[in-house]
Coordinates of C-alpha atoms in Angstrom, one line a residue:
M1 CA -27.7 -7.9 -17.0
T2 CA -24.7 -8.3 -14.1
L3 CA -22.5 -5.4 -14.0
P4 CA -19.0 -6.5 -14.2
A5 CA -15.8 -6.0 -11.7
L6 CA -14.4 -2.8 -11.9
P7 CA -10.7 -4.4 -13.7
E8 CA -8.2 -3.5 -10.0
E9 CA -6.3 -5.2 -12.0
T10 CA -5.3 -2.1 -14.2
F11 CA -4.6 0.7 -11.6
Q12 CA -2.5 1.0 -8.3
R13 CA -3.2 4.5 -7.0
V14 CA -6.3 6.1 -6.4
L15 CA -7.4 9.8 -6.0
C16 CA -10.9 10.2 -4.7
V17 CA -11.6 13.9 -4.3
V18 CA -14.5 15.3 -2.7
A19 CA -16.0 18.7 -1.3
H20 CA -16.7 17.9 2.5
P21 CA -15.0 15.8 5.4
D22 CA -17.8 12.6 5.2
D23 CA -18.2 12.7 1.7
M24 CA -16.8 9.3 1.1
E25 CA -17.8 7.7 3.6
Y26 CA -21.5 7.1 2.6
G27 CA -20.7 3.3 1.3
T28 CA -18.0 4.7 -1.4
S29 CA -15.2 3.9 1.4
A30 CA -16.3 0.2 1.9
A31 CA -14.3 0.1 -1.8
V32 CA -12.0 2.2 -0.3
A33 CA -11.1 -0.5 2.3
R34 CA -10.8 -3.7 -0.5
W35 CA -8.1 -1.3 -2.5
T36 CA -6.1 -0.7 0.5
A37 CA -6.0 -4.1 1.9
R38 CA -5.0 -5.6 -1.9
G39 CA -2.3 -2.7 -1.8
I40 CA -4.2 0.0 -4.1
E41 CA -2.6 3.4 -2.2
V42 CA -5.5 5.6 -1.6
G43 CA -5.2 9.1 -1.5
Y44 CA -8.4 11.3 -0.3
L45 CA -8.5 15.4 -1.8
L46 CA -11.5 17.7 0.4
L47 CA -12.1 21.2 -1.1
T48 CA -13.7 22.0 2.0
R49 CA -13.0 21.6 6.0
G50 CA -16.9 21.4 6.1
E51 CA -17.1 24.4 8.5
A52 CA -20.8 25.5 7.2
G53 CA -22.0 21.7 8.4
M54 CA -22.5 21.9 12.1
P55 CA -24.4 24.6 14.1
N56 CA -20.8 25.2 16.2
P57 CA -18.6 27.7 15.7
P58 CA -17.1 28.0 11.5
E59 CA -13.6 27.2 13.0
E60 CA -14.2 24.8 15.8
T61 CA -16.3 22.8 13.4
A62 CA -13.5 23.1 11.2
R63 CA -10.9 21.1 13.2
L64 CA -13.5 18.9 14.9
R65 CA -14.3 17.8 11.0
V66 CA -10.8 17.5 10.5
A67 CA -10.3 15.4 13.0
E68 CA -13.0 13.1 12.6
Q69 CA -11.7 12.4 8.6
Q70 CA -8.6 11.6 10.1
A71 CA -9.6 9.0 11.8
A72 CA -12.5 7.5 9.6
C73 CA -9.2 7.8 6.8
A74 CA -7.3 5.3 9.4
V75 CA -10.2 2.9 9.5
V76 CA -10.1 2.2 5.7
G77 CA -6.3 1.9 5.7
V78 CA -6.0 5.7 3.6
E79 CA -2.6 7.2 4.8
H80 CA -2.7 10.2 2.4
L81 CA -5.5 13.1 3.0
T82 CA -5.2 17.0 1.9
V83 CA -7.6 19.1 3.4
L84 CA -7.7 22.7 0.8
E85 CA -9.7 25.6 2.6
H86 CA -12.2 26.5 -0.3
P87 CA -15.1 28.1 2.0
D88 CA -17.7 25.6 2.8
G89 CA -21.3 25.8 1.7
V90 CA -20.5 28.6 -1.2
L91 CA -17.9 26.3 -3.7
V92 CA -17.8 28.2 -6.9
Y93 CA -16.4 26.4 -9.7
G94 CA -13.8 27.9 -11.5
L95 CA -10.2 28.1 -12.3
D96 CA -9.2 28.1 -8.7
L97 CA -10.8 25.0 -7.8
R98 CA -10.1 23.5 -11.0
R99 CA -5.9 24.5 -10.4
D100 CA -5.9 22.5 -7.1
I101 CA -7.4 19.4 -7.8
C102 CA -4.7 19.6 -11.3
R103 CA -2.2 20.7 -8.4
E104 CA -3.1 17.3 -6.6
I105 CA -3.9 14.8 -9.3
R106 CA 0.0 16.0 -10.4
R107 CA 1.4 15.5 -7.3
F108 CA -0.1 11.8 -6.5
K109 CA -0.4 10.9 -9.9
P110 CA -3.5 8.9 -10.0
D111 CA -4.3 5.6 -12.5
V112 CA -8.1 6.8 -11.3
V113 CA -9.9 9.8 -10.2
L114 CA -12.8 9.3 -8.6
G115 CA -14.9 12.1 -8.3
S116 CA -18.9 12.7 -7.3
G117 CA -21.8 13.3 -9.5
Y118 CA -23.2 16.4 -11.7
Q119 CA -26.0 16.1 -12.1
I120 CA -29.0 18.4 -10.4
E121 CA -31.5 16.0 -9.2
T122 CA -30.8 12.9 -7.6
P123 CA -32.9 9.8 -6.4
F124 CA -31.4 11.3 -2.8
G125 CA -33.3 14.8 -3.9
F126 CA -31.5 17.9 -5.2
D127 CA -28.2 17.6 -4.8
Q128 CA -26.0 19.9 -2.9
A129 CA -24.3 22.3 -4.7
D130 CA -21.3 21.9 -3.1
H131 CA -21.7 18.6 -4.6
R132 CA -21.9 20.1 -7.9
A133 CA -19.2 22.4 -8.5
A134 CA -16.6 19.5 -7.3
A135 CA -17.8 16.8 -10.0
L136 CA -17.3 19.5 -12.5
A137 CA -14.3 21.3 -11.8
T138 CA -12.7 17.4 -10.9
L139 CA -13.7 16.4 -14.5
D140 CA -12.1 19.1 -16.2
A141 CA -8.9 19.2 -14.0
V142 CA -8.4 15.3 -14.8
R143 CA -8.3 16.6 -18.6
D144 CA -5.9 20.0 -17.5
A145 CA -3.7 17.8 -15.4
G146 CA -2.8 15.8 -18.7
N147 CA -2.1 19.5 -20.5
R148 CA 1.6 20.4 -20.1
W149 CA 0.1 24.2 -21.3
V150 CA -2.8 24.6 -18.6
F151 CA -1.3 25.8 -15.5
P152 CA 2.3 25.6 -16.5
E153 CA 3.6 27.3 -13.5
Q154 CA 2.7 24.1 -11.6
V155 CA 5.4 22.6 -14.5
D156 CA 7.8 25.6 -14.9
D157 CA 8.0 26.2 -11.0
G158 CA 6.5 24.2 -8.8
G159 CA 8.3 20.7 -10.5
L160 CA 5.4 18.9 -11.3
E161 CA 4.9 16.8 -15.0
P162 CA 2.0 16.6 -16.6
H163 CA -0.8 13.5 -15.3
S164 CA -2.9 11.4 -17.6
V165 CA -5.9 9.6 -15.7
R166 CA -6.8 6.4 -17.1
W167 CA -10.3 6.3 -15.1
L168 CA -12.5 8.9 -13.8
I169 CA -15.3 6.9 -11.6
I170 CA -18.6 8.4 -10.0
P171 CA -20.6 6.2 -7.6
G172 CA -23.6 5.5 -9.1
L173 CA -26.6 3.4 -8.4
A174 CA -28.1 0.0 -9.9
G175 CA -30.8 1.2 -13.1
S176 CA -29.1 4.4 -12.6
G177 CA -25.7 4.4 -14.5
A178 CA -23.7 1.9 -12.9
T179 CA -21.3 0.1 -14.9
H180 CA -18.9 -1.3 -12.7
G181 CA -19.3 -2.8 -8.9
V182 CA -16.8 -3.6 -6.2
D183 CA -17.6 -6.0 -3.8
V184 CA -17.0 -5.9 -0.3
T185 CA -18.9 -8.0 1.5
G186 CA -17.0 -8.9 4.2
E187 CA -14.9 -7.1 6.2
P188 CA -14.5 -3.9 3.3
L189 CA -18.1 -3.5 4.3
R190 CA -17.5 -3.3 8.4
R191 CA -14.4 -1.2 7.1
G192 CA -16.9 0.6 5.2
V193 CA -19.5 1.2 7.9
A194 CA -16.9 2.3 11.0
S195 CA -15.5 5.2 8.5
L196 CA -19.3 7.3 9.1
E197 CA -19.4 6.0 12.4
A198 CA -15.9 7.9 13.2
H199 CA -18.1 11.2 12.3
A200 CA -19.5 10.5 15.6
A201 CA -19.6 14.6 16.4
Y202 CA -21.1 15.3 13.0
L203 CA -23.4 12.9 12.9
A204 CA -24.9 13.7 15.9
A205 CA -25.5 17.1 15.1
L206 CA -28.0 15.7 11.9
P207 CA -31.6 15.6 14.0
G208 CA -32.9 12.0 12.8
H209 CA -30.3 11.0 11.0
P210 CA -30.3 6.7 10.8
A211 CA -27.1 4.7 12.7
P212 CA -24.6 3.9 9.7
A213 CA -25.1 0.4 10.2
D214 CA -28.2 0.7 9.6
F215 CA -28.8 2.0 6.1
I216 CA -25.3 1.2 4.3
P217 CA -25.5 -2.8 4.4
M218 CA -29.0 -2.2 3.2
F219 CA -27.7 0.2 0.1
A220 CA -24.3 -2.2 -0.4
A221 CA -26.4 -4.8 -0.7
M222 CA -28.6 -3.4 -3.6
G223 CA -25.5 -2.6 -4.8
G224 CA -24.4 -6.8 -4.2
K225 CA -27.7 -7.7 -6.6
A226 CA -27.2 -5.8 -8.7
M227 CA -23.0 -7.5 -9.3
G228 CA -24.3 -11.3 -8.0
V229 CA -22.3 -11.1 -4.7
E230 CA -24.1 -10.1 -1.4
H231 CA -22.5 -6.5 -1.0
A232 CA -21.0 -4.5 -3.6
V233 CA -20.1 -0.5 -4.1
L234 CA -21.2 0.5 -7.9
F235 CA -19.5 3.5 -10.1
R236 CA -19.9 4.4 -13.4
A237 CA -15.9 4.2 -14.8
H238 CA -14.8 6.2 -17.5
D239 CA -11.9 4.2 -19.7
L240 CA -10.2 7.4 -20.5
Q241 CA -7.3 5.7 -22.8
A242 CA -10.1 3.6 -24.8
P243 CA -11.5 5.1 -28.0
P244 CA -14.5 6.9 -28.0
D245 CA -17.7 3.9 -28.7
L246 CA -18.6 6.2 -31.6
F247 CA -15.2 5.9 -33.2
T248 CA -15.4 2.0 -32.3
D249 CA -18.8 1.8 -33.9
A250 CA -17.6 3.1 -37.4
T251 CA -14.9 1.4 -37.4
R252 CA -16.5 -1.8 -36.9
D253 CA -19.3 -1.2 -38.8
A254 CA -17.2 0.9 -41.6
P255 CA -17.3 -1.4 -45.2
R256 CA -14.2 -3.0 -45.8
S257 CA -12.6 -3.2 -49.0
G258 CA -10.3 -5.9 -50.7

């Protein structure tokens, strides 16, 4: 079955929440390039500065990686970048992390929050601990943001209003739970590749790392096959304002009176 397109007509603002500089650039940023070209506002929230990701001294690495992330954002049209200073490599799931993500959701007021996968084992091996902590905290913060009585100081003292997100989307793969796709054929894919290339110093510090142009189009082609286009980025999308399937199915199957 061909995957449908993500319904872009239902949103105007997307907040992407990831653990590190460069996490958005391994394919997903090609979808961001398409969205910004269509007038959709996209913001990035990075939970760490990535200071544990290179052999350089941590503060030097943090400055370098944030600068490279700023360059990568410029390539795909992202103007709203927030970088927090939770410790890289030992990111902890908990109230502090949920609170910070909730604050940014209430501030940016997205229709869509793009998170990351929270499974331990992936098609590429065991996922990194920071990614899992970020994913679970993002999932919970989406719900927190809409509840006036969760982190109420942000409302009472910070001047922020509760905000209910419509869509939660997580990057996916064909055959691994993806439900929708974004066609990134052409310019969006080119900009997506260039956004990872902007992390030049970081990539140079990873022995044997393939060139972005050698693997991102390959994975995008796999996504495109699932969607019936040349290149695509796939997502597992949850419409948080739709009735649960269980209730929908029960209503549809219930006997009618009269």
